[in-house]
mmCIF file of C-alpha atoms in Angstrom:
data_model
loop_
_atom_site.group_PDB
_atom_site.id
_atom_site.type_symbol
_atom_site.label_atom_id
_atom_site.label_comp_id
_atom_site.label_asym_id
_atom_site.label_seq_id
_atom_site.Cartn_x
_atom_site.Cartn_y
_atom_site.Cartn_z
ATOM 1 C CA GLN I 13 57.248 39.415 34.651
ATOM 2 C CA VAL I 14 57.998 40.979 31.305
ATOM 3 C CA GLN I 15 55.696 39.641 28.633
ATOM 4 C CA LEU I 16 54.162 40.422 25.261
ATOM 5 C CA VAL I 17 50.666 39.107 24.566
ATOM 6 C CA GLN I 18 49.397 39.077 20.996
ATOM 7 C CA SER I 19 45.909 39.026 19.547
ATOM 8 C CA GLY I 20 44.300 35.872 18.247
ATOM 9 C CA ALA I 21 44.410 34.012 14.962
ATOM 10 C CA GLU I 22 43.049 35.624 11.821
ATOM 11 C CA VAL I 23 41.723 34.301 8.514
ATOM 12 C CA LYS I 24 41.681 36.796 5.677
ATOM 13 C CA LYS I 25 40.867 36.783 1.978
ATOM 14 C CA PRO I 26 43.472 37.764 -0.628
ATOM 15 C CA GLY I 27 43.643 41.520 -1.030
ATOM 16 C CA ALA I 28 42.417 42.234 2.488
ATOM 17 C CA SER I 29 44.384 43.701 5.411
ATOM 18 C CA VAL I 30 45.187 42.256 8.826
ATOM 19 C CA LYS I 31 46.048 44.071 12.054
ATOM 20 C CA VAL I 32 47.788 42.230 14.877
ATOM 21 C CA SER I 33 48.219 43.694 18.351
ATOM 22 C CA CYS I 34 50.998 43.147 20.875
ATOM 23 C CA LYS I 35 50.354 44.226 24.476
ATOM 24 C CA ALA I 36 53.379 44.750 26.702
ATOM 25 C CA SER I 37 53.425 44.338 30.460
ATOM 26 C CA GLY I 38 56.001 44.162 33.236
ATOM 27 C CA TYR I 39 58.133 47.064 31.987
ATOM 28 C CA THR I 40 57.836 50.626 30.719
ATOM 29 C CA PHE I 41 56.557 50.236 27.169
ATOM 30 C CA THR I 42 58.303 53.329 25.810
ATOM 31 C CA THR I 43 61.769 52.229 26.932
ATOM 32 C CA TYR I 44 62.508 49.558 24.316
ATOM 33 C CA ASP I 45 61.887 49.084 20.606
ATOM 34 C CA ILE I 46 59.320 46.585 19.364
ATOM 35 C CA ASN I 47 60.107 44.455 16.318
ATOM 36 C CA TRP I 48 57.884 42.282 14.135
ATOM 37 C CA VAL I 49 59.014 38.950 12.707
ATOM 38 C CA ARG I 50 57.112 36.351 10.736
ATOM 39 C CA GLN I 51 57.563 32.653 10.036
ATOM 40 C CA ALA I 52 55.838 30.644 7.349
ATOM 41 C CA THR I 53 55.215 26.976 8.084
ATOM 42 C CA GLY I 54 58.475 25.036 7.949
ATOM 43 C CA GLN I 55 60.467 28.150 7.133
ATOM 44 C CA GLY I 56 62.877 30.430 8.969
ATOM 45 C CA LEU I 57 62.400 33.722 10.744
ATOM 46 C CA GLU I 58 61.851 36.811 8.594
ATOM 47 C CA TRP I 59 62.266 40.307 10.046
ATOM 48 C CA MET I 60 59.580 42.776 8.996
ATOM 49 C CA GLY I 61 60.190 46.048 10.807
ATOM 50 C CA TRP I 62 60.557 47.905 14.086
ATOM 51 C CA MET I 63 59.250 50.840 16.073
ATOM 52 C CA ASN I 64 60.530 53.048 18.845
ATOM 53 C CA PRO I 65 57.414 53.393 21.032
ATOM 54 C CA ASN I 66 58.719 56.584 22.625
ATOM 55 C CA SER I 67 59.392 58.599 19.479
ATOM 56 C CA GLY I 68 57.152 56.667 17.102
ATOM 57 C CA TYR I 69 60.080 56.292 14.723
ATOM 58 C CA ILE I 70 59.677 53.247 12.494
ATOM 59 C CA GLY I 71 61.728 51.228 10.046
ATOM 60 C CA TYR I 72 60.538 48.625 7.594
ATOM 61 C CA ALA I 73 62.311 45.848 5.737
ATOM 62 C CA GLN I 74 62.510 46.789 2.082
ATOM 63 C CA LYS I 75 60.399 43.773 1.137
ATOM 64 C CA PHE I 76 57.395 45.170 3.048
ATOM 65 C CA GLN I 77 57.685 48.855 2.158
ATOM 66 C CA GLY I 78 54.285 50.160 1.103
ATOM 67 C CA ARG I 79 52.322 47.232 2.599
ATOM 68 C CA LEU I 80 53.358 47.305 6.248
ATOM 69 C CA THR I 81 52.301 49.812 8.906
ATOM 70 C CA ILE I 82 53.531 49.624 12.501
ATOM 71 C CA THR I 83 51.825 51.839 15.079
ATOM 72 C CA ARG I 84 51.389 52.046 18.830
ATOM 73 C CA ASN I 85 49.109 53.275 21.576
ATOM 74 C CA THR I 86 51.284 54.196 24.515
ATOM 75 C CA SER I 87 48.291 54.694 26.846
ATOM 76 C CA ILE I 88 47.616 50.949 26.721
ATOM 77 C CA SER I 89 51.215 49.772 26.086
ATOM 78 C CA THR I 90 50.263 48.154 22.808
ATOM 79 C CA ALA I 91 51.981 47.945 19.433
ATOM 80 C CA TYR I 92 50.229 47.068 16.183
ATOM 81 C CA MET I 93 51.310 45.541 12.905
ATOM 82 C CA GLU I 94 49.067 46.009 9.883
ATOM 83 C CA LEU I 95 49.818 44.249 6.603
ATOM 84 C CA SER I 96 47.750 45.134 3.553
ATOM 85 C CA SER I 97 47.117 43.634 0.100
ATOM 86 C CA LEU I 98 47.441 40.156 1.572
ATOM 87 C CA ARG I 99 48.521 37.248 -0.621
ATOM 88 C CA SER I 100 48.577 33.531 0.030
ATOM 89 C CA ASP I 101 52.302 33.672 0.741
ATOM 90 C CA ASP I 102 51.648 36.024 3.654
ATOM 91 C CA THR I 103 50.224 33.026 5.499
ATOM 92 C CA ALA I 104 52.499 32.723 8.521
ATOM 93 C CA VAL I 105 52.847 33.087 12.262
ATOM 94 C CA TYR I 106 53.574 36.711 13.151
ATOM 95 C CA TYR I 107 55.598 37.559 16.260
ATOM 96 C CA CYS I 108 56.357 40.749 18.106
ATOM 97 C CA ALA I 109 59.539 40.968 20.147
ATOM 98 C CA ARG I 110 61.094 43.520 22.457
ATOM 99 C CA GLU I 111 64.565 44.623 21.461
ATOM 100 C CA ARG I 112 67.322 45.591 23.851
ATOM 101 C CA ARG I 113 70.669 46.917 22.682
ATOM 102 C CA SER I 114 74.202 47.403 23.906
ATOM 103 C CA SER I 115 76.863 49.152 21.828
ATOM 104 C CA GLY I 116 74.720 48.796 18.734
ATOM 105 C CA SER I 117 74.196 45.042 19.018
ATOM 106 C CA GLY I 118 70.615 44.112 19.795
ATOM 107 C CA TRP I 119 68.698 41.102 21.008
ATOM 108 C CA PHE I 120 65.038 40.120 21.090
ATOM 109 C CA ASP I 121 63.644 39.192 24.469
ATOM 110 C CA PRO I 122 60.903 38.373 25.145
ATOM 111 C CA TRP I 123 58.821 37.346 22.150
ATOM 112 C CA GLY I 124 55.073 37.322 21.925
ATOM 113 C CA GLN I 125 53.326 33.971 21.663
ATOM 114 C CA GLY I 126 52.695 34.439 17.951
ATOM 115 C CA THR I 127 49.579 35.074 15.878
ATOM 116 C CA GLN I 128 48.610 32.769 13.026
ATOM 117 C CA VAL I 129 47.459 34.679 9.964
ATOM 118 C CA THR I 130 45.947 32.588 7.195
ATOM 119 C CA VAL I 131 45.218 34.090 3.786
ATOM 120 C CA SER I 132 42.748 31.979 1.869
ATOM 121 C CA SER Y 18 71.858 43.493 2.059
ATOM 122 C CA SER Y 19 73.901 41.427 4.477
ATOM 123 C CA GLU Y 20 73.166 37.733 4.933
ATOM 124 C CA LEU Y 21 73.845 35.261 7.717
ATOM 125 C CA THR Y 22 74.670 31.691 6.737
ATOM 126 C CA GLN Y 23 74.000 28.679 8.958
ATOM 127 C CA ASP Y 24 74.327 24.962 8.323
ATOM 128 C CA PRO Y 25 70.787 23.588 7.832
ATOM 129 C CA ALA Y 26 71.253 20.620 10.146
ATOM 130 C CA VAL Y 27 73.661 19.400 12.803
ATOM 131 C CA SER Y 28 73.568 16.335 15.037
ATOM 132 C CA VAL Y 29 75.241 15.529 18.354
ATOM 133 C CA ALA Y 30 75.372 12.506 20.593
ATOM 134 C CA LEU Y 31 73.751 12.899 23.987
ATOM 135 C CA GLY Y 32 76.202 14.470 26.417
ATOM 136 C CA GLN Y 33 78.666 15.548 23.766
ATOM 137 C CA THR Y 34 79.616 19.065 22.646
ATOM 138 C CA VAL Y 35 78.265 20.706 19.516
ATOM 139 C CA ARG Y 36 79.028 24.001 17.835
ATOM 140 C CA ILE Y 37 76.529 25.781 15.599
ATOM 141 C CA THR Y 38 78.016 28.483 13.391
ATOM 142 C CA CYS Y 39 76.742 31.621 11.716
ATOM 143 C CA GLN Y 40 78.718 33.503 9.052
ATOM 144 C CA GLY Y 41 78.208 37.013 7.768
ATOM 145 C CA ASP Y 42 79.969 40.299 7.204
ATOM 146 C CA SER Y 43 77.785 42.133 9.731
ATOM 147 C CA LEU Y 44 79.319 39.978 12.476
ATOM 148 C CA ARG Y 45 82.546 41.933 12.107
ATOM 149 C CA SER Y 46 80.656 44.951 13.499
ATOM 150 C CA TYR Y 47 77.838 43.541 15.636
ATOM 151 C CA TYR Y 48 77.512 40.624 18.009
ATOM 152 C CA ALA Y 49 75.078 37.910 17.055
ATOM 153 C CA SER Y 50 72.262 36.854 19.312
ATOM 154 C CA TRP Y 51 70.994 33.264 19.308
ATOM 155 C CA TYR Y 52 67.468 31.886 19.590
ATOM 156 C CA GLN Y 53 66.147 28.427 20.289
ATOM 157 C CA GLN Y 54 62.819 27.416 18.813
ATOM 158 C CA LYS Y 55 60.977 24.190 19.523
ATOM 159 C CA PRO Y 56 58.050 23.003 17.382
ATOM 160 C CA GLY Y 57 54.920 25.062 17.879
ATOM 161 C CA GLN Y 58 56.624 27.524 20.209
ATOM 162 C CA ALA Y 59 57.916 31.067 19.929
ATOM 163 C CA PRO Y 60 61.691 31.535 19.796
ATOM 164 C CA ILE Y 61 63.524 32.198 23.034
ATOM 165 C CA LEU Y 62 66.800 34.038 23.515
ATOM 166 C CA VAL Y 63 69.716 31.834 24.615
ATOM 167 C CA ILE Y 64 72.823 33.995 23.991
ATOM 168 C CA TYR Y 65 73.348 37.717 23.445
ATOM 169 C CA GLY Y 66 76.242 40.154 23.308
ATOM 170 C CA LYS Y 67 79.788 38.890 23.656
ATOM 171 C CA ASN Y 68 78.686 35.791 25.599
ATOM 172 C CA ASN Y 69 75.712 36.456 27.871
ATOM 173 C CA ARG Y 70 72.945 34.103 28.913
ATOM 174 C CA PRO Y 71 69.510 35.308 29.986
ATOM 175 C CA SER Y 72 68.249 34.178 33.341
ATOM 176 C CA GLY Y 73 67.077 30.566 33.164
ATOM 177 C CA ILE Y 74 69.314 29.476 30.283
ATOM 178 C CA PRO Y 75 71.647 26.648 31.358
ATOM 179 C CA ASP Y 76 75.361 27.378 31.466
ATOM 180 C CA ARG Y 77 76.024 24.621 28.925
ATOM 181 C CA PHE Y 78 75.116 27.266 26.318
ATOM 182 C CA SER Y 79 77.887 29.677 25.346
ATOM 183 C CA GLY Y 80 78.704 32.022 22.489
ATOM 184 C CA SER Y 81 81.804 33.345 20.762
ATOM 185 C CA THR Y 82 82.819 35.340 17.691
ATOM 186 C CA SER Y 83 85.881 35.223 15.475
ATOM 187 C CA GLY Y 84 86.074 37.470 12.449
ATOM 188 C CA ASN Y 85 82.874 37.059 10.456
ATOM 189 C CA THR Y 86 81.771 33.889 12.272
ATOM 190 C CA ALA Y 87 79.668 33.624 15.408
ATOM 191 C CA SER Y 88 79.327 30.309 17.202
ATOM 192 C CA LEU Y 89 76.858 28.845 19.656
ATOM 193 C CA THR Y 90 78.346 25.979 21.660
ATOM 194 C CA ILE Y 91 76.381 23.489 23.721
ATOM 195 C CA THR Y 92 78.678 21.609 26.092
ATOM 196 C CA GLY Y 93 77.069 18.369 27.166
ATOM 197 C CA ALA Y 94 73.995 18.444 24.938
ATOM 198 C CA GLN Y 95 70.758 17.210 26.484
ATOM 199 C CA ALA Y 96 67.709 15.721 24.825
ATOM 200 C CA GLU Y 97 65.748 18.900 25.528
ATOM 201 C CA ASP Y 98 68.239 20.906 23.461
ATOM 202 C CA GLU Y 99 66.886 19.361 20.265
ATOM 203 C CA ALA Y 100 65.433 22.362 18.443
ATOM 204 C CA ASP Y 101 65.976 24.881 15.667
ATOM 205 C CA TYR Y 102 68.573 27.546 16.382
ATOM 206 C CA TYR Y 103 68.712 30.939 14.693
ATOM 207 C CA CYS Y 104 71.371 33.616 14.780
ATOM 208 C CA LYS Y 105 70.468 37.249 14.374
ATOM 209 C CA SER Y 106 72.474 40.385 13.712
ATOM 210 C CA ARG Y 107 72.089 43.878 12.396
ATOM 211 C CA ASP Y 108 72.915 45.363 9.014
ATOM 212 C CA SER Y 109 72.874 49.169 9.288
ATOM 213 C CA SER Y 110 69.194 49.903 9.926
ATOM 214 C CA ALA Y 111 67.878 46.396 9.272
ATOM 215 C CA VAL Y 112 67.781 43.163 11.225
ATOM 216 C CA VAL Y 113 68.877 39.923 9.615
ATOM 217 C CA PHE Y 114 68.364 36.310 10.693
ATOM 218 C CA GLY Y 115 70.302 33.268 9.667
ATOM 219 C CA GLY Y 116 68.402 30.515 7.921
ATOM 220 C CA GLY Y 117 68.391 28.350 11.034
ATOM 221 C CA THR Y 118 70.085 25.116 12.094
ATOM 222 C CA LYS Y 119 68.086 22.046 13.084
ATOM 223 C CA LEU Y 120 69.892 20.344 15.969
ATOM 224 C CA THR Y 121 69.265 16.651 16.486
ATOM 225 C CA VAL Y 122 70.415 15.025 19.722
ATOM 226 C CA LEU Y 123 71.119 11.340 19.119
#
């Protein structure tokens, strides 16, 4: 079945960087975009950015420009999200999600299980 | 940037029908998709496109759009439908989520 499996929880100090992986299986990795979304405790979903694994084209939410780097390794069907200059308010669960589209409208399915990143 | 507005909380009696709404200008151009999230779990897709359900989503879930408002309707709400629901759309090259609606089934 189609699934995304993320790396484990991380604890980082302020100012450090964190890199979260997202391994895809059950489909051809380069066919669909991968998006990254985060959620602080008790808060809503916040979109961070996306990547086309085939072309490597990326787009970042303005809020994360300069701190966020999304990459991939197509040989192992894995996408990565690296966030630098971490602050306490970056503490959140980080999700990857596959995006499918039709006539410009997209949807996220499936989602990874989430990775807790704690900055303290 | 475009925003999507949802009511923070909605309640429904067991077995009754509830509609959760999502308002935003981007919905005039793009369909919303809807996600259900239960505590401690990742979101799951429940509605996408004009009104499509992924495999495994009960047919009591349906979606519609009118103007700048998208709606998720649950016809005959069940106890297991109690969750947070988020709408999502697109604004040019960015993705935007609504703030979420907490659904309580009484």
